[in-house]
Amino acid sequence: MEVSTIVERISQKIEQKGVQADRKKIESKIRRLIEEFGVNPAEAERTVMNEVAREHSITPSGGSRSTDLLEIGTLVPGEWVSVQGKVVSLSNPPSPSIAQSGIIADSSGAIRFVVWSSANAPRMEQGKWYRLESAVVDSYKGMPNLKMHSGTTIVGVDSDAILLPSISPIADLKPGVGSIRAKMVQEWEPSHERMLQTGLLGDESGTIKFTIWKDEPEKEKLAPDTVYNIYYGQVDEFNGRLSLNLNTAVYIADEGDIEVGAGDVAKGVIVHIAPGSGLIKRCPVEGCNRTLSRQNYCPIHEIQQKFRYDLRLKAVLDDGTRSRNILLQRDLVEQLSGITLDEAIELAENNPLGMDEVFYRLRDATMGRYIACRGSEMDGRILARQCEKLTFDPAKLADLLNRAGGA
């Protein structure tokens, strides 16, 4: 988007209100936001439009200024609003142009907020209540987002109201802020050096990917097979898929268990075992867990001699009409192949082919097997949580042969 186009559009809006626009001043503000602070053009246009509108005491088109308090759960993008709520989470600002970011909540819901550095606003503290007047709601990555700028008034409020977050089934989550009661069902290998932990959370309604990023202070990891009450997680959307960022969340281990929903089901015959299957080595550095090369090289932590072994299977499952990629972790590989991790290590260490021998044994044990796997699909691959071998049905085979004209 051309800066000149943005300047012209803002100027025309201002002049429609009967005010002469200072195009050079508007252009300077736009360029500063885009070129110095890396603000995207659309956000820069909104910010400058609102600033100019305030300077001339006019109402920006498409919005309405109000000091009437709204419930946070009712906010929608495009509004100028005033709210009162409790700061339930603060996170590290992603950019120098942002002074504070976090989540503010009331009894109706919660919303992510951002305070621009240029606002020179008083700093808010986690756990305290504030009244925010003339803030702007927009949309960021599909999530409603509350922006505090130089025209926003932030006032501390004495309140001892107790917030009870509304727990939602995972299937009902939508981009924004969400609270769930879920069980950690899988832990995956982190795909980024800044990632502390990633995996899968599940409840009766389904599953969702979660991520905890390394931060200051560092968050605690979730324990596998443990149920948690998770309050105020950030629900992100990418390519139509939701994921849960727990850096803004409070999570508390809970007693009891959850029957996790089945998720996607893939049935068929294993027609391909992909490279990278079999016995693998993982980086021992805490929070890494990446797969090492044959030379024990981690792309992040370089050579690691004190690695740990693991088993996995990357395969293609074909049902005759559709092929699907599946990924099986150690327990399912042991279940399907009958080869345990200890046996695989012994094979590799006492065989001339080393780890290749394990690959061939697993391939021979699983290739051509009919199985059904349940799990969540991520990036075109079923991350299997459970698998079972399908039994041979002679009656079905006879029926197929008869329909084909005999054999």
GROMACS .gro file of C-alpha atoms in nm:
model
  407
    1MET     CA    1   0.000   0.000   0.000
    2GLU     CA    2   0.146   0.333  -0.109
    3VAL     CA    3   0.201   0.594   0.162
    4SER     CA    4   0.067   0.863  -0.070
    5THR     CA    5  -0.257   0.666  -0.109
    6ILE     CA    6  -0.299   0.641   0.267
    7VAL     CA    7  -0.227   1.011   0.313
    8GLU     CA    8  -0.482   1.103   0.046
    9ARG     CA    9  -0.746   0.878   0.198
   10ILE     CA   10  -0.701   1.022   0.548
   11SER     CA   11  -0.697   1.378   0.414
   12GLN     CA   12  -1.019   1.328   0.226
   13LYS     CA   13  -1.190   1.187   0.535
   14ILE     CA   14  -1.075   1.485   0.742
   15GLU     CA   15  -1.177   1.738   0.479
   16GLN     CA   16  -1.521   1.578   0.455
   17LYS     CA   17  -1.562   1.692   0.817
   18GLY     CA   18  -1.494   2.053   0.715
   19VAL     CA   19  -1.132   2.060   0.841
   20GLN     CA   20  -0.828   2.140   0.626
   21ALA     CA   21  -0.588   1.844   0.639
   22ASP     CA   22  -0.212   1.896   0.683
   23ARG     CA   23  -0.090   1.635   0.432
   24LYS     CA   24   0.280   1.676   0.516
   25LYS     CA   25   0.213   1.616   0.884
   26ILE     CA   26  -0.003   1.314   0.808
   27GLU     CA   27   0.261   1.170   0.576
   28SER     CA   28   0.530   1.220   0.840
   29LYS     CA   29   0.323   1.028   1.097
   30ILE     CA   30   0.248   0.747   0.852
   31ARG     CA   31   0.612   0.708   0.745
   32ARG     CA   32   0.731   0.710   1.105
   33LEU     CA   33   0.496   0.430   1.204
   34ILE     CA   34   0.567   0.216   0.897
   35GLU     CA   35   0.937   0.280   0.839
   36GLU     CA   36   1.067   0.335   1.193
   37PHE     CA   37   0.838   0.117   1.399
   38GLY     CA   38   0.744  -0.151   1.148
   39VAL     CA   39   0.370  -0.100   1.196
   40ASN     CA   40   0.169  -0.251   0.911
   41PRO     CA   41   0.012   0.007   0.675
   42ALA     CA   42  -0.348  -0.070   0.771
   43GLU     CA   43  -0.273  -0.027   1.141
   44ALA     CA   44  -0.072   0.290   1.074
   45GLU     CA   45  -0.364   0.435   0.880
   46ARG     CA   46  -0.608   0.366   1.163
   47THR     CA   47  -0.373   0.510   1.423
   48VAL     CA   48  -0.302   0.832   1.233
   49MET     CA   49  -0.666   0.875   1.136
   50ASN     CA   50  -0.766   0.853   1.501
   51GLU     CA   51  -0.491   1.094   1.612
   52VAL     CA   52  -0.584   1.355   1.354
   53ALA     CA   53  -0.951   1.316   1.443
   54ARG     CA   54  -0.874   1.381   1.808
   55GLU     CA   55  -0.662   1.687   1.724
   56HIS     CA   56  -0.959   1.843   1.548
   57SER     CA   57  -1.224   1.711   1.786
   58ILE     CA   58  -1.407   1.524   1.518
   59THR     CA   59  -1.540   1.171   1.513
   60PRO     CA   60  -1.352   0.934   1.285
   61SER     CA   61  -1.576   0.771   1.026
   62GLY     CA   62  -1.694   0.422   1.108
   63GLY     CA   63  -1.649   0.464   1.481
   64SER     CA   64  -1.810   0.625   1.780
   65ARG     CA   65  -1.646   0.772   2.087
   66SER     CA   66  -1.815   0.685   2.410
   67THR     CA   67  -1.745   0.696   2.778
   68ASP     CA   68  -2.026   0.448   2.848
   69LEU     CA   69  -1.878   0.127   2.980
   70LEU     CA   70  -1.919  -0.181   2.761
   71GLU     CA   71  -1.881  -0.543   2.862
   72ILE     CA   72  -1.553  -0.687   2.735
   73GLY     CA   73  -1.728  -0.998   2.604
   74THR     CA   74  -1.939  -0.786   2.368
   75LEU     CA   75  -1.655  -0.593   2.200
   76VAL     CA   76  -1.626  -0.615   1.823
   77PRO     CA   77  -1.358  -0.470   1.588
   78GLY     CA   78  -1.413  -0.119   1.460
   79GLU     CA   79  -1.545   0.033   1.784
   80TRP     CA   80  -1.418   0.309   2.011
   81VAL     CA   81  -1.498   0.182   2.357
   82SER     CA   82  -1.462   0.232   2.729
   83VAL     CA   83  -1.430  -0.074   2.951
   84GLN     CA   84  -1.347  -0.164   3.308
   85GLY     CA   85  -1.166  -0.484   3.387
   86LYS     CA   86  -0.886  -0.668   3.562
   87VAL     CA   87  -0.544  -0.718   3.403
   88VAL     CA   88  -0.517  -1.096   3.430
   89SER     CA   89  -0.199  -1.137   3.227
   90LEU     CA   90   0.097  -0.933   3.105
   91SER     CA   91   0.331  -1.052   2.829
   92ASN     CA   92   0.656  -0.925   2.683
   93PRO     CA   93   0.581  -0.663   2.413
   94PRO     CA   94   0.674  -0.799   2.070
   95SER     CA   95   0.802  -0.462   1.946
   96PRO     CA   96   0.963  -0.144   2.088
   97SER     CA   97   0.663   0.046   1.956
   98ILE     CA   98   0.449  -0.136   2.214
   99ALA     CA   99   0.481  -0.039   2.582
  100GLN     CA  100   0.263  -0.314   2.730
  101SER     CA  101   0.059  -0.608   2.611
  102GLY     CA  102  -0.154  -0.858   2.796
  103ILE     CA  103  -0.510  -0.963   2.866
  104ILE     CA  104  -0.782  -0.771   3.047
  105ALA     CA  105  -1.103  -0.939   3.162
  106ASP     CA  106  -1.436  -0.876   3.327
  107SER     CA  107  -1.722  -1.110   3.413
  108SER     CA  108  -1.838  -1.120   3.048
  109GLY     CA  109  -1.509  -1.224   2.888
  110ALA     CA  110  -1.149  -1.131   2.814
  111ILE     CA  111  -0.957  -0.956   2.538
  112ARG     CA  112  -0.592  -0.911   2.442
  113PHE     CA  113  -0.472  -0.549   2.476
  114VAL     CA  114  -0.181  -0.343   2.347
  115VAL     CA  115  -0.057  -0.007   2.478
  116TRP     CA  116   0.143   0.190   2.221
  117SER     CA  117   0.468   0.342   2.348
  118SER     CA  118   0.366   0.672   2.191
  119ALA     CA  119   0.064   0.682   2.422
  120ASN     CA  120   0.290   0.757   2.723
  121ALA     CA  121   0.027   0.584   2.931
  122PRO     CA  122   0.070   0.486   3.297
  123ARG     CA  123   0.187   0.126   3.331
  124MET     CA  124  -0.074  -0.123   3.442
  125GLU     CA  125  -0.007  -0.401   3.691
  126GLN     CA  126  -0.121  -0.761   3.671
  127GLY     CA  127  -0.403  -0.842   3.914
  128LYS     CA  128  -0.534  -0.484   3.936
  129TRP     CA  129  -0.851  -0.328   3.793
  130TYR     CA  130  -0.853  -0.038   3.548
  131ARG     CA  131  -1.104   0.181   3.366
  132LEU     CA  132  -1.000   0.238   3.005
  133GLU     CA  133  -1.174   0.520   2.817
  134SER     CA  134  -1.159   0.579   2.439
  135ALA     CA  135  -0.969   0.268   2.340
  136VAL     CA  136  -1.003   0.117   1.994
  137VAL     CA  137  -1.099  -0.241   1.909
  138ASP     CA  138  -0.948  -0.385   1.594
  139SER     CA  139  -0.865  -0.729   1.463
  140TYR     CA  140  -0.518  -0.886   1.472
  141LYS     CA  141  -0.466  -1.229   1.317
  142GLY     CA  142  -0.839  -1.289   1.342
  143MET     CA  143  -0.853  -1.192   1.711
  144PRO     CA  144  -1.031  -0.889   1.861
  145ASN     CA  145  -0.761  -0.663   2.001
  146LEU     CA  146  -0.792  -0.361   2.232
  147LYS     CA  147  -0.553  -0.076   2.145
  148MET     CA  148  -0.458   0.205   2.387
  149HIS     CA  149  -0.316   0.518   2.220
  150SER     CA  150  -0.237   0.875   2.322
  151GLY     CA  151  -0.608   0.958   2.347
  152THR     CA  152  -0.690   0.669   2.581
  153THR     CA  153  -0.745   0.743   2.948
  154ILE     CA  154  -0.625   0.472   3.188
  155VAL     CA  155  -0.737   0.502   3.550
  156GLY     CA  156  -0.684   0.253   3.832
  157VAL     CA  157  -1.002   0.130   4.001
  158ASP     CA  158  -1.043  -0.015   4.349
  159SER     CA  159  -1.231  -0.341   4.313
  160ASP     CA  160  -1.238  -0.670   4.494
  161ALA     CA  161  -1.469  -0.841   4.245
  162ILE     CA  162  -1.383  -1.206   4.186
  163LEU     CA  163  -1.355  -1.318   3.826
  164LEU     CA  164  -1.470  -1.668   3.734
  165PRO     CA  165  -1.349  -1.747   3.381
  166SER     CA  166  -1.602  -1.928   3.167
  167ILE     CA  167  -1.469  -2.272   3.071
  168SER     CA  168  -1.540  -2.366   2.708
  169PRO     CA  169  -1.522  -2.701   2.529
  170ILE     CA  170  -1.225  -2.704   2.293
  171ALA     CA  171  -1.462  -2.742   1.997
  172ASP     CA  172  -1.625  -2.406   2.085
  173LEU     CA  173  -1.302  -2.203   2.102
  174LYS     CA  174  -1.265  -1.914   1.860
  175PRO     CA  175  -0.982  -1.666   1.793
  176GLY     CA  176  -0.924  -1.444   2.095
  177VAL     CA  177  -0.894  -1.548   2.458
  178GLY     CA  178  -1.024  -1.880   2.590
  179SER     CA  179  -1.036  -2.092   2.906
  180ILE     CA  180  -1.060  -2.472   2.896
  181ARG     CA  181  -1.031  -2.784   3.112
  182ALA     CA  182  -0.817  -3.024   2.916
  183LYS     CA  183  -0.572  -3.310   2.935
  184MET     CA  184  -0.222  -3.301   2.786
  185VAL     CA  185  -0.230  -3.599   2.551
  186GLN     CA  186   0.088  -3.554   2.343
  187GLU     CA  187   0.420  -3.373   2.364
  188TRP     CA  188   0.594  -3.295   2.035
  189GLU     CA  189   0.945  -3.207   1.935
  190PRO     CA  190   0.983  -2.824   1.945
  191SER     CA  191   1.025  -2.678   1.598
  192HIS     CA  192   1.185  -2.350   1.709
  193GLU     CA  193   1.462  -2.264   1.954
  194ARG     CA  194   1.232  -2.017   2.131
  195MET     CA  195   0.974  -2.287   2.190
  196LEU     CA  196   0.971  -2.429   2.545
  197GLN     CA  197   0.703  -2.692   2.490
  198THR     CA  198   0.444  -2.786   2.231
  199GLY     CA  199   0.194  -3.066   2.199
  200LEU     CA  200  -0.171  -3.152   2.207
  201LEU     CA  201  -0.444  -3.079   2.462
  202GLY     CA  202  -0.774  -3.265   2.452
  203ASP     CA  203  -1.119  -3.279   2.611
  204GLU     CA  204  -1.441  -3.459   2.530
  205SER     CA  205  -1.509  -3.229   2.234
  206GLY     CA  206  -1.175  -3.257   2.056
  207THR     CA  207  -0.810  -3.155   2.062
  208ILE     CA  208  -0.601  -2.842   2.002
  209LYS     CA  209  -0.231  -2.774   1.956
  210PHE     CA  210  -0.068  -2.575   2.237
  211THR     CA  211   0.260  -2.386   2.257
  212ILE     CA  212   0.458  -2.237   2.545
  213TRP     CA  213   0.734  -1.998   2.437
  214LYS     CA  214   1.050  -1.933   2.631
  215ASP     CA  215   0.989  -1.612   2.816
  216GLU     CA  216   1.101  -1.411   3.120
  217PRO     CA  217   1.018  -1.542   3.372
  218GLU     CA  218   1.006  -1.888   3.217
  219LYS     CA  219   0.675  -2.071   3.233
  220GLU     CA  220   0.638  -2.420   3.371
  221LYS     CA  221   0.593  -2.712   3.134
  222LEU     CA  222   0.277  -2.922   3.130
  223ALA     CA  223   0.303  -3.282   3.245
  224PRO     CA  224   0.184  -3.557   3.008
  225ASP     CA  225  -0.150  -3.729   3.089
  226THR     CA  226  -0.237  -3.457   3.340
  227VAL     CA  227  -0.562  -3.261   3.344
  228TYR     CA  228  -0.536  -2.882   3.373
  229ASN     CA  229  -0.769  -2.590   3.425
  230ILE     CA  230  -0.630  -2.336   3.178
  231TYR     CA  231  -0.746  -1.975   3.213
  232TYR     CA  232  -0.698  -1.695   2.960
  233GLY     CA  233  -0.501  -1.873   2.689
  234GLN     CA  234  -0.455  -1.690   2.361
  235VAL     CA  235  -0.640  -1.866   2.079
  236ASP     CA  236  -0.463  -1.804   1.747
  237GLU     CA  237  -0.580  -1.893   1.398
  238PHE     CA  238  -0.359  -1.982   1.103
  239ASN     CA  239  -0.484  -2.125   0.775
  240GLY     CA  240  -0.816  -2.200   0.938
  241ARG     CA  241  -0.661  -2.397   1.225
  242LEU     CA  242  -0.675  -2.290   1.588
  243SER     CA  243  -0.391  -2.322   1.837
  244LEU     CA  244  -0.350  -2.218   2.198
  245ASN     CA  245  -0.065  -1.997   2.322
  246LEU     CA  246  -0.024  -2.057   2.696
  247ASN     CA  247   0.220  -1.774   2.771
  248THR     CA  248  -0.072  -1.550   2.866
  249ALA     CA  249  -0.249  -1.828   3.054
  250VAL     CA  250  -0.270  -1.946   3.411
  251TYR     CA  251  -0.279  -2.326   3.426
  252ILE     CA  252  -0.355  -2.531   3.733
  253ALA     CA  253  -0.331  -2.910   3.755
  254ASP     CA  254  -0.663  -3.071   3.837
  255GLU     CA  255  -0.758  -3.409   3.978
  256GLY     CA  256  -0.960  -3.656   3.778
  257ASP     CA  257  -0.942  -3.762   3.418
  258ILE     CA  258  -1.091  -3.668   3.084
  259GLU     CA  259  -1.207  -3.897   2.806
  260VAL     CA  260  -1.051  -3.721   2.511
  261GLY     CA  261  -1.260  -3.705   2.192
  262ALA     CA  262  -1.164  -3.944   1.916
  263GLY     CA  263  -1.049  -3.684   1.666
  264ASP     CA  264  -0.990  -3.771   1.301
  265VAL     CA  265  -0.988  -4.136   1.199
  266ALA     CA  266  -0.771  -4.274   0.920
  267LYS     CA  267  -0.810  -4.632   0.800
  268GLY     CA  268  -0.625  -4.822   0.533
  269VAL     CA  269  -0.311  -5.012   0.449
  270ILE     CA  270   0.040  -4.885   0.516
  271VAL     CA  271   0.188  -4.840   0.168
  272HIS     CA  272   0.503  -4.641   0.246
  273ILE     CA  273   0.747  -4.597   0.535
  274ALA     CA  274   0.919  -4.259   0.504
  275PRO     CA  275   1.285  -4.180   0.578
  276GLY     CA  276   1.328  -4.058   0.934
  277SER     CA  277   1.136  -4.356   1.069
  278GLY     CA  278   1.277  -4.611   1.309
  279LEU     CA  279   1.535  -4.553   1.579
  280ILE     CA  280   1.624  -4.185   1.609
  281LYS     CA  281   1.838  -3.973   1.842
  282ARG     CA  282   1.701  -3.668   2.019
  283CYS     CA  283   1.882  -3.362   2.152
  284PRO     CA  284   1.918  -3.387   2.532
  285VAL     CA  285   1.915  -3.010   2.595
  286GLU     CA  286   1.614  -2.923   2.808
  287GLY     CA  287   1.330  -2.785   2.599
  288CYS     CA  288   1.489  -2.890   2.268
  289ASN     CA  289   1.416  -3.258   2.195
  290ARG     CA  290   1.499  -3.212   1.824
  291THR     CA  291   1.601  -3.509   1.613
  292LEU     CA  292   1.980  -3.532   1.572
  293SER     CA  293   2.156  -3.618   1.249
  294ARG     CA  294   2.354  -3.941   1.211
  295GLN     CA  295   2.656  -3.739   1.330
  296ASN     CA  296   2.469  -3.637   1.648
  297TYR     CA  297   2.429  -3.279   1.523
  298CYS     CA  298   2.144  -3.064   1.652
  299PRO     CA  299   2.061  -2.764   1.427
  300ILE     CA  300   2.040  -2.547   1.739
  301HIS     CA  301   2.278  -2.696   1.996
  302GLU     CA  302   2.534  -2.849   1.755
  303ILE     CA  303   2.710  -3.174   1.847
  304GLN     CA  304   2.542  -3.364   2.132
  305GLN     CA  305   2.708  -3.685   2.246
  306LYS     CA  306   2.471  -3.752   2.539
  307PHE     CA  307   2.166  -3.797   2.320
  308ARG     CA  308   1.864  -4.012   2.400
  309TYR     CA  309   1.710  -4.273   2.169
  310ASP     CA  310   1.349  -4.271   2.055
  311LEU     CA  311   1.124  -4.455   1.810
  312ARG     CA  312   0.885  -4.309   1.556
  313LEU     CA  313   0.715  -4.407   1.233
  314LYS     CA  314   0.631  -4.174   0.946
  315ALA     CA  315   0.408  -4.359   0.703
  316VAL     CA  316   0.143  -4.328   0.433
  317LEU     CA  317  -0.196  -4.489   0.491
  318ASP     CA  318  -0.410  -4.564   0.184
  319ASP     CA  319  -0.777  -4.669   0.192
  320GLY     CA  320  -0.811  -4.714  -0.184
  321THR     CA  321  -0.952  -4.369  -0.248
  322ARG     CA  322  -0.730  -4.144  -0.038
  323SER     CA  323  -0.375  -4.146   0.097
  324ARG     CA  324  -0.297  -3.983   0.433
  325ASN     CA  325   0.032  -3.920   0.610
  326ILE     CA  326   0.049  -4.047   0.966
  327LEU     CA  327   0.304  -4.003   1.243
  328LEU     CA  328   0.332  -4.258   1.523
  329GLN     CA  329   0.528  -4.205   1.844
  330ARG     CA  330   0.721  -4.466   2.038
  331ASP     CA  331   0.434  -4.640   2.220
  332LEU     CA  332   0.234  -4.695   1.903
  333VAL     CA  333   0.542  -4.805   1.707
  334GLU     CA  334   0.617  -5.065   1.975
  335GLN     CA  335   0.251  -5.175   1.970
  336LEU     CA  336   0.229  -5.218   1.593
  337SER     CA  337   0.575  -5.359   1.524
  338GLY     CA  338   0.628  -5.567   1.837
  339ILE     CA  339   0.978  -5.417   1.865
  340THR     CA  340   1.049  -5.228   2.185
  341LEU     CA  341   1.286  -4.934   2.217
  342ASP     CA  342   1.535  -5.143   2.414
  343GLU     CA  343   1.529  -5.414   2.148
  344ALA     CA  344   1.578  -5.154   1.875
  345ILE     CA  345   1.880  -5.006   2.056
  346GLU     CA  346   2.031  -5.352   2.096
  347LEU     CA  347   1.975  -5.422   1.725
  348ALA     CA  348   2.141  -5.099   1.624
  349GLU     CA  349   2.440  -5.141   1.853
  350ASN     CA  350   2.508  -5.504   1.760
  351ASN     CA  351   2.439  -5.507   1.388
  352PRO     CA  352   2.664  -5.399   1.100
  353LEU     CA  353   2.381  -5.195   0.950
  354GLY     CA  354   2.325  -5.013   1.280
  355MET     CA  355   2.010  -4.796   1.284
  356ASP     CA  356   1.928  -4.899   0.925
  357GLU     CA  357   1.867  -5.251   1.052
  358VAL     CA  358   1.596  -5.114   1.284
  359PHE     CA  359   1.438  -4.925   0.995
  360TYR     CA  360   1.421  -5.243   0.782
  361ARG     CA  361   1.279  -5.449   1.072
  362LEU     CA  362   1.008  -5.190   1.139
  363ARG     CA  363   0.930  -5.162   0.768
  364ASP     CA  364   0.893  -5.540   0.736
  365ALA     CA  365   0.673  -5.553   1.047
  366THR     CA  366   0.433  -5.277   0.943
  367MET     CA  367   0.431  -5.242   0.563
  368GLY     CA  368   0.109  -5.379   0.413
  369ARG     CA  369  -0.069  -5.389   0.749
  370TYR     CA  370  -0.429  -5.267   0.767
  371ILE     CA  371  -0.472  -5.033   1.059
  372ALA     CA  372  -0.701  -4.759   1.190
  373CYS     CA  373  -0.551  -4.456   1.364
  374ARG     CA  374  -0.719  -4.179   1.558
  375GLY     CA  375  -0.564  -3.843   1.623
  376SER     CA  376  -0.549  -3.483   1.516
  377GLU     CA  377  -0.454  -3.369   1.169
  378MET     CA  378  -0.181  -3.108   1.161
  379ASP     CA  379  -0.024  -2.973   0.843
  380GLY     CA  380  -0.166  -3.258   0.638
  381ARG     CA  381  -0.052  -3.534   0.875
  382ILE     CA  382  -0.249  -3.739   1.128
  383LEU     CA  383  -0.068  -3.723   1.462
  384ALA     CA  384  -0.185  -4.059   1.590
  385ARG     CA  385  -0.294  -4.090   1.949
  386GLN     CA  386  -0.416  -4.447   1.921
  387CYS     CA  387  -0.397  -4.718   1.654
  388GLU     CA  388  -0.540  -5.065   1.614
  389LYS     CA  389  -0.478  -5.343   1.366
  390LEU     CA  390  -0.778  -5.420   1.146
  391THR     CA  391  -0.871  -5.787   1.125
  392PHE     CA  392  -0.909  -5.974   0.799
  393ASP     CA  393  -1.275  -6.030   0.705
  394PRO     CA  394  -1.309  -6.331   0.467
  395ALA     CA  395  -1.676  -6.253   0.402
  396LYS     CA  396  -1.598  -5.903   0.287
  397LEU     CA  397  -1.319  -6.032   0.063
  398ALA     CA  398  -1.553  -6.291  -0.092
  399ASP     CA  399  -1.813  -6.023  -0.154
  400LEU     CA  400  -1.559  -5.802  -0.329
  401LEU     CA  401  -1.439  -6.092  -0.543
  402ASN     CA  402  -1.796  -6.179  -0.639
  403ARG     CA  403  -1.869  -5.820  -0.735
  404ALA     CA  404  -1.553  -5.819  -0.945
  405GLY     CA  405  -1.665  -6.130  -1.132
  406GLY     CA  406  -1.472  -6.388  -0.935
  407ALA     CA  407  -1.105  -6.467  -0.934
   0.00000   0.00000   0.00000
